[in-house]
Coordinates of N, CA and C and ligand atoms in Angstrom, one line a residue:
M27 N 132.8 67.1 135.7 CA 134.2 66.5 135.3 C 135.2 66.8 136.4
R28 N 135.1 68.1 136.7 CA 136.0 68.7 137.7 C 135.8 67.9 139.1
Q29 N 134.6 67.7 139.3 CA 134.2 67.1 140.6 C 134.8 65.6 140.6
R30 N 134.7 65.0 139.5 CA 135.4 63.5 139.2 C 136.9 63.5 139.4
A31 N 137.5 64.7 138.8 CA 138.9 64.7 138.9 C 139.5 65.1 140.3
A32 N 138.5 65.8 141.1 CA 139.0 66.2 142.4 C 138.5 64.9 143.4
R33 N 137.7 64.1 143.0 CA 137.4 62.9 143.7 C 138.5 62.0 143.5
D34 N 139.0 61.7 142.4 CA 140.0 60.9 141.8 C 141.5 61.2 142.8
Q35 N 141.6 62.6 142.7 CA 142.8 63.3 143.4 C 142.7 62.8 144.9
Q36 N 141.5 63.1 145.4 CA 141.2 62.8 146.8 C 141.7 61.4 147.2
R37 N 141.1 60.4 146.2 CA 141.4 59.1 146.5 C 142.9 58.6 146.5
L38 N 143.5 59.6 145.4 CA 144.9 59.3 145.4 C 145.8 59.8 146.5
D39 N 145.5 61.0 147.1 CA 146.0 61.7 148.1 C 145.8 60.9 149.4
S40 N 144.7 60.2 149.5 CA 144.3 59.7 150.9 C 145.2 58.4 151.1
G41 N 145.9 57.8 150.2 CA 146.6 56.6 150.4 C 145.7 55.4 150.4
A42 N 144.5 55.4 150.3 CA 143.5 54.4 150.3 C 143.8 53.4 149.2
V43 N 144.1 53.8 148.0 CA 144.4 53.1 146.9 C 146.0 52.6 147.0
T44 N 146.1 51.4 147.1 CA 147.5 50.8 147.4 C 148.1 50.1 146.1
S45 N 147.3 49.5 145.4 CA 147.5 48.6 144.2 C 148.3 49.7 143.2
P46 N 149.4 49.2 142.9 CA 150.2 49.9 141.9 C 149.4 50.1 140.6
K47 N 148.7 49.0 140.1 CA 148.0 49.0 139.0 C 146.8 50.0 139.1
D48 N 146.2 50.0 140.3 CA 145.1 51.2 140.5 C 145.5 52.4 140.4
L49 N 146.8 52.7 141.1 CA 147.3 54.0 141.2 C 147.5 54.4 139.9
E50 N 148.0 53.6 139.0 CA 148.4 54.1 137.7 C 147.2 54.5 137.0
N51 N 146.3 53.6 137.1 CA 144.8 53.8 136.3 C 144.4 55.4 136.8
L52 N 144.4 55.5 137.9 CA 143.7 56.6 138.7 C 144.5 57.9 138.2
Q53 N 145.8 57.9 138.1 CA 146.7 58.8 137.7 C 146.5 59.1 136.0
K54 N 146.1 58.1 135.3 CA 146.1 58.2 133.8 C 144.7 59.1 133.7
E55 N 143.7 58.5 134.6 CA 142.3 59.2 134.4 C 142.4 60.5 134.9
I56 N 143.2 60.9 135.8 CA 143.2 62.4 136.3 C 143.8 63.3 135.0
V57 N 144.9 62.5 134.4 CA 145.4 63.3 133.3 C 144.5 63.6 132.1
S58 N 143.8 62.3 131.8 CA 142.8 62.5 130.8 C 141.8 63.4 131.0
L59 N 141.3 63.5 132.1 CA 140.2 64.4 132.6 C 140.7 65.9 132.5
A60 N 142.0 66.1 132.9 CA 142.6 67.4 132.8 C 142.5 67.9 131.3
K61 N 143.1 66.9 130.4 CA 143.0 67.2 129.1 C 141.8 67.7 128.6
R62 N 140.7 66.8 128.9 CA 139.2 67.1 128.4 C 138.8 68.2 128.9
Q63 N 139.1 68.7 130.1 CA 138.7 69.9 130.7 C 139.3 71.2 129.8
G64 N 140.5 70.9 129.5 CA 141.2 72.1 128.6 C 140.7 72.2 127.3
D65 N 140.4 71.0 126.8 CA 139.6 71.1 125.4 C 138.4 71.9 125.4
L66 N 137.5 71.6 126.6 CA 136.2 72.1 126.6 C 136.2 73.6 126.9
E67 N 137.3 74.0 127.6 CA 137.5 75.4 127.8 C 137.7 76.1 126.7
D68 N 138.6 75.5 125.7 CA 138.9 76.1 124.4 C 137.5 76.3 123.7
V69 N 136.7 75.2 123.8 CA 135.4 75.4 123.1 C 134.6 76.5 123.7
V70 N 134.6 76.4 124.9 CA 133.8 77.6 125.6 C 134.0 79.0 125.2
L71 N 135.6 79.0 125.1 CA 136.2 80.3 124.8 C 135.7 80.8 123.3
E72 N 136.0 79.8 122.4 CA 135.5 80.0 121.1 C 134.0 80.4 120.8
V73 N 133.3 79.7 121.7 CA 131.7 80.1 121.6 C 131.4 81.5 122.1
M74 N 132.2 81.8 123.0 CA 132.0 83.1 123.7 C 132.4 84.2 122.7
E75 N 133.6 84.0 122.1 CA 134.2 84.8 121.1 C 133.1 85.1 119.9
R76 N 132.6 84.0 119.5 CA 131.7 83.9 118.2 C 130.4 84.6 118.9
R77 N 130.0 84.6 120.0 CA 128.8 85.2 120.5 C 129.0 86.8 120.4
E78 N 130.1 86.9 120.9 CA 130.5 88.6 121.1 C 130.6 89.2 119.8
S79 N 131.1 88.4 118.7 CA 131.1 89.1 117.4 C 129.7 89.1 116.7
A80 N 128.8 88.1 117.2 CA 127.5 88.1 116.7 C 126.9 89.2 117.2
Q81 N 127.1 89.5 118.6 CA 126.5 90.5 119.2 C 126.7 92.0 118.5
E82 N 128.1 92.1 118.1 CA 128.6 93.4 117.6 C 127.8 93.6 116.2
R83 N 127.6 92.5 115.6 CA 127.0 92.4 114.2 C 125.6 92.9 114.3
V84 N 124.9 92.3 115.4 CA 123.5 92.7 115.6 C 123.4 94.2 115.8
T85 N 124.4 94.6 116.8 CA 124.3 96.1 117.2 C 124.4 97.0 115.8
E86 N 125.4 96.6 114.9 CA 125.8 97.3 113.8 C 124.5 97.4 112.8
L87 N 123.9 96.1 112.7 CA 122.7 96.1 111.8 C 121.5 97.0 112.4
T88 N 121.4 96.7 113.7 CA 120.4 97.6 114.3 C 120.5 99.1 114.0
G89 N 121.7 99.5 114.1 CA 122.1 100.9 113.7 C 121.8 101.3 112.3
R90 N 122.2 100.5 111.5 CA 121.9 100.7 110.1 C 120.3 100.6 109.7
L91 N 119.6 99.6 110.5 CA 118.2 99.7 110.4 C 117.4 101.0 110.7
E92 N 118.0 101.5 111.9 CA 117.4 102.7 112.4 C 117.7 103.9 111.6
S93 N 118.8 103.9 111.1 CA 119.1 105.0 110.1 C 118.5 104.9 108.8
V94 N 118.2 103.8 108.3 CA 117.3 103.6 107.1 C 115.9 104.0 107.3
Q95 N 115.4 103.6 108.6 CA 114.2 103.9 109.1 C 113.8 105.4 109.1
A96 N 114.9 106.1 109.7 CA 114.9 107.6 109.9 C 114.8 108.1 108.4
K97 N 115.4 107.6 107.4 CA 115.4 108.3 106.2 C 114.1 107.9 105.4
A98 N 113.5 106.8 105.8 CA 112.4 106.5 105.2 C 111.1 107.4 105.7
D99 N 111.4 107.5 107.0 CA 110.3 108.4 107.7 C 110.4 109.9 107.2
D100 N 111.7 110.4 107.0 CA 111.9 111.8 106.5 C 111.2 111.7 105.0
A101 N 111.5 110.8 104.1 CA 111.0 110.8 102.8 C 109.5 110.9 102.8
T102 N 108.9 110.0 103.8 CA 107.6 110.0 103.7 C 106.8 111.4 104.2
A103 N 107.6 112.0 105.2 CA 107.0 113.4 105.6 C 107.1 114.4 104.5
R104 N 108.2 114.3 103.6 CA 108.4 115.2 102.5 C 107.3 115.0 101.4
R105 N 107.1 113.6 101.2 CA 106.1 113.3 100.3 C 104.7 113.8 100.7
D106 N 104.5 113.7 101.9 CA 103.1 114.1 102.5 C 102.8 115.7 102.2
T107 N 104.0 116.3 102.7 CA 104.0 117.8 102.4 C 103.7 118.2 101.0
A108 N 104.4 117.6 100.2 CA 104.4 117.9 98.7 C 102.9 117.6 98.2
Q109 N 102.4 116.4 98.8 CA 101.0 116.0 98.3 C 100.1 117.1 98.9
A110 N 100.2 117.6 100.0 CA 99.3 118.7 100.6 C 99.5 119.8 99.8
E111 N 100.6 120.2 99.4 CA 100.8 121.5 98.4 C 100.1 121.2 97.2
L112 N 100.3 120.1 96.5 CA 99.8 119.9 95.2 C 98.1 119.9 95.4
D113 N 97.6 119.2 96.3 CA 96.3 119.2 96.6 C 95.6 120.7 96.7
G114 N 96.3 121.5 97.4 CA 96.1 122.9 97.7 C 96.1 123.7 96.3
E115 N 97.1 123.3 95.5 CA 97.3 123.9 94.2 C 96.1 123.6 93.3
A116 N 95.9 122.3 93.3 CA 94.8 121.8 92.3 C 93.5 122.4 92.7
E117 N 93.3 122.6 94.2 CA 91.9 123.1 94.5 C 91.7 124.4 93.9
S118 N 92.8 125.3 94.2 CA 92.8 126.7 93.8 C 92.8 126.9 92.1
V119 N 93.4 125.9 91.5 CA 93.3 125.9 90.0 C 91.7 125.6 89.6
R120 N 91.1 124.7 90.2 CA 90.0 124.2 89.8 C 88.8 125.2 90.2
K121 N 89.1 126.0 91.3 CA 88.1 127.1 91.6 C 88.4 128.3 90.6
E122 N 89.5 128.4 90.2 CA 89.7 129.6 89.1 C 89.1 129.1 87.8
R123 N 89.3 127.9 87.5 CA 88.6 127.3 86.3 C 87.2 127.4 86.2
E124 N 86.5 127.2 87.4 CA 85.2 127.3 87.6 C 84.7 128.7 87.3
L125 N 85.5 129.6 87.9 CA 85.2 131.2 87.6 C 85.2 131.6 86.2
V126 N 86.2 131.1 85.5 CA 86.5 131.4 84.1 C 85.5 130.8 83.2
A127 N 85.1 129.5 83.5 CA 84.1 128.8 82.9 C 82.7 129.3 83.0
G128 N 82.4 130.0 83.9 CA 81.2 130.7 84.2 C 81.0 131.9 83.3
S129 N 82.2 132.3 82.9 CA 82.0 133.6 82.0 C 81.9 133.3 80.4
I130 N 82.1 131.9 80.1 CA 82.1 131.9 78.8 C 80.7 131.0 78.3
P131 N 80.3 131.4 77.3 CA 79.0 131.1 76.7 C 78.9 129.5 76.7
A132 N 77.8 128.9 77.0 CA 77.7 127.6 77.0 C 78.1 126.5 75.9
D133 N 77.5 127.1 74.7 CA 78.0 126.4 73.5 C 79.5 126.3 73.3
L134 N 80.1 127.4 73.5 CA 81.4 127.5 73.2 C 82.1 126.6 74.3
L135 N 81.7 126.6 75.5 CA 82.3 125.9 76.7 C 82.2 124.3 76.2
K136 N 81.1 124.1 75.7 CA 80.6 122.7 75.2 C 81.7 122.1 74.2
L137 N 81.9 123.1 73.2 CA 82.8 122.7 72.0 C 84.2 122.5 72.6
Y138 N 84.7 123.5 73.4 CA 85.9 123.3 74.1 C 86.2 122.2 74.8
E139 N 85.2 121.6 75.7 CA 85.2 120.5 76.3 C 85.4 119.2 75.5
K140 N 84.6 119.3 74.4 CA 84.7 118.2 73.4 C 86.0 118.1 72.7
L141 N 86.6 119.3 72.3 CA 88.0 119.2 71.6 C 89.1 118.9 72.7
R142 N 88.8 119.3 73.8 CA 89.9 119.0 75.0 C 89.9 117.6 75.2
E143 N 88.8 116.9 75.0 CA 88.8 115.5 75.4 C 89.6 114.7 74.0
Q144 N 89.1 115.3 73.0 CA 89.8 114.8 71.8 C 91.2 114.8 71.5
Q145 N 91.6 116.0 72.0 CA 93.1 116.5 71.6 C 94.0 116.6 73.0
G146 N 93.9 115.4 73.6 CA 94.9 115.2 74.6 C 94.9 116.3 75.8
G147 N 93.7 116.9 76.1 CA 93.7 117.7 77.1 C 93.8 119.3 76.8
V148 N 94.1 119.6 75.6 CA 94.2 120.9 75.0 C 93.2 121.0 74.0
G149 N 92.2 122.1 74.3 CA 91.0 122.1 73.5 C 91.2 123.7 72.6
A150 N 92.0 124.4 73.2 CA 92.0 125.8 72.5 C 93.7 126.0 72.4
A151 N 94.1 126.7 71.4 CA 95.6 126.9 71.3 C 95.8 128.5 70.8
R152 N 96.8 129.0 71.3 CA 97.0 130.3 70.9 C 97.7 130.3 69.4
L153 N 97.1 131.4 68.6 CA 97.7 131.4 67.2 C 98.9 132.3 67.4
Y154 N 100.2 131.9 67.2 CA 101.3 132.8 67.5 C 102.1 132.7 66.3
Q155 N 102.3 133.9 65.7 CA 103.3 134.2 64.4 C 102.8 133.1 63.4
R156 N 101.3 133.1 63.1 CA 100.8 132.4 62.2 C 100.9 130.9 62.3
R157 N 101.2 130.6 63.6 CA 101.3 129.0 63.8 C 100.5 128.6 64.9
C158 N 99.7 127.6 64.8 CA 98.8 127.0 65.9 C 99.6 126.4 66.9
E159 N 99.5 126.9 68.1 CA 100.3 126.3 69.1 C 99.9 125.0 69.7
G160 N 98.8 124.5 69.1 CA 98.3 123.2 69.5 C 99.1 122.2 68.9
C161 N 99.1 122.3 67.4 CA 99.6 121.3 66.6 C 101.1 121.8 66.0
H162 N 101.3 123.0 66.3 CA 102.5 123.7 65.7 C 102.6 123.8 64.2
I163 N 101.5 123.8 63.6 CA 101.3 123.8 62.1 C 101.3 125.3 61.7
E164 N 102.0 125.8 60.8 CA 101.8 127.1 60.3 C 100.6 127.3 59.3
L165 N 99.7 128.2 59.6 CA 98.5 128.4 58.7 C 99.0 128.8 57.4
N166 N 98.3 128.3 56.3 CA 98.6 128.8 54.9 C 97.9 130.0 54.6
I167 N 98.2 130.7 53.6 CA 97.7 132.1 53.2 C 96.1 131.9 53.1
T168 N 95.5 131.1 52.7 CA 94.0 131.0 52.7 C 93.4 131.0 54.0
E169 N 94.1 130.1 54.9 CA 93.6 129.9 56.4 C 93.9 131.3 57.1
L170 N 94.9 131.9 56.7 CA 95.3 133.3 57.3 C 94.3 134.4 57.0
N171 N 93.9 134.2 55.6 CA 93.0 135.2 55.2 C 91.6 135.0 55.8
D172 N 91.1 133.9 56.0 CA 89.8 133.5 56.6 C 89.8 133.9 58.1
V173 N 91.0 133.7 58.6 CA 91.0 134.2 60.2 C 91.0 135.7 60.1
R174 N 91.7 136.2 59.2 CA 91.7 138.0 59.2 C 90.2 138.3 59.0
A175 N 89.6 137.6 58.2 CA 88.2 138.1 57.9 C 87.3 137.8 58.8
A176 N 87.4 136.9 59.7 CA 86.5 136.6 60.7 C 86.4 137.8 61.7
S177 N 85.1 138.0 62.2 CA 85.0 139.1 63.1 C 85.5 138.6 64.6
A178 N 85.8 139.6 65.4 CA 86.3 139.3 66.6 C 85.8 138.3 67.4
D179 N 84.3 138.3 67.5 CA 83.7 137.3 68.4 C 83.3 135.9 67.7
T180 N 83.8 135.7 66.4 CA 83.8 134.3 65.7 C 84.8 133.5 66.3
V181 N 84.3 132.4 66.4 CA 85.2 131.3 66.9 C 85.9 130.6 65.8
V182 N 87.2 131.0 65.7 CA 88.0 130.3 64.5 C 88.8 129.1 65.1
R183 N 88.9 128.0 64.1 CA 89.5 126.8 64.3 C 90.7 126.5 63.7
C184 N 91.5 125.8 64.1 CA 92.7 125.4 63.3 C 92.2 124.3 62.3
E185 N 92.5 124.5 61.0 CA 92.1 123.4 60.1 C 92.9 122.2 60.2
N186 N 94.0 122.3 60.8 CA 94.7 121.0 60.8 C 94.3 120.1 62.1
C187 N 94.3 120.7 63.3 CA 94.0 119.9 64.6 C 92.5 120.2 65.1
R188 N 91.7 121.2 64.5 CA 90.3 121.7 64.9 C 90.3 122.3 66.2
R189 N 91.4 122.5 66.8 CA 91.2 123.3 68.1 C 90.9 124.9 67.8
I190 N 90.3 125.3 68.9 CA 89.9 126.8 68.8 C 91.2 127.5 68.9
L191 N 91.3 128.5 68.0 CA 92.4 129.3 67.9 C 92.2 130.7 68.6
V192 N 93.1 130.9 69.5 CA 92.9 132.2 70.3 C 93.8 133.2 69.5
R193 N 93.2 134.3 69.1 CA 93.9 135.4 68.4 C 94.5 136.4 69.3
T194 N 95.6 136.8 69.3 CA 96.2 137.7 70.0 C 97.0 138.8 69.2
S195 N 97.7 139.9 69.8 CA 98.3 140.8 68.9 C 99.6 140.2 68.2
E196 N 99.9 139.1 68.6 CA 101.2 138.5 68.2 C 100.8 137.3 67.2
S197 N 99.4 137.2 66.8 CA 99.1 136.2 65.9 C 99.7 136.3 64.6
G198 N 100.2 137.4 64.1 CA 100.8 137.6 62.9 C 99.9 137.7 61.8
L199 N 98.8 138.4 62.3 CA 97.7 138.6 61.2 C 97.8 139.8 60.5
Ligands
ZN1 ZN1 96.4 123.2 65.1

């Protein structure tokens, strides 16, 4: 378009166009071309501004993405550390349990395992101040007398939840 305007201007300046009608048309075209060029420049400017603001937004979003990614990485690392700790703890508890289980008579261990399965993971409970700590029910006088009468190596059970009762000095007997 600029070339066309320049060519028109050249023709005008050269004096080759002599007819007043042609001269007028040529001048009109030059004015109209200048106006269109101005409009197009405005459009280009607007597009550039929009491109710049889009670029800023991309930069901002990239920054946020990186920060979120860093947080996610950090959380993953902490989770892995916690998981490793828990695995270690579980392994040590498992070994400890194995050791204790080895010292318990086979039939008692079998009973305990059965009860544990039936009673939500707790097969034995402490008798504490006349109360079974498995079901939290206080033993009645008859039950207490039975426990009192039982020898130290007798396996006593809670009449309510059937768990093995573990007697201690704080059992309230
Ligand atoms: Zn009980």
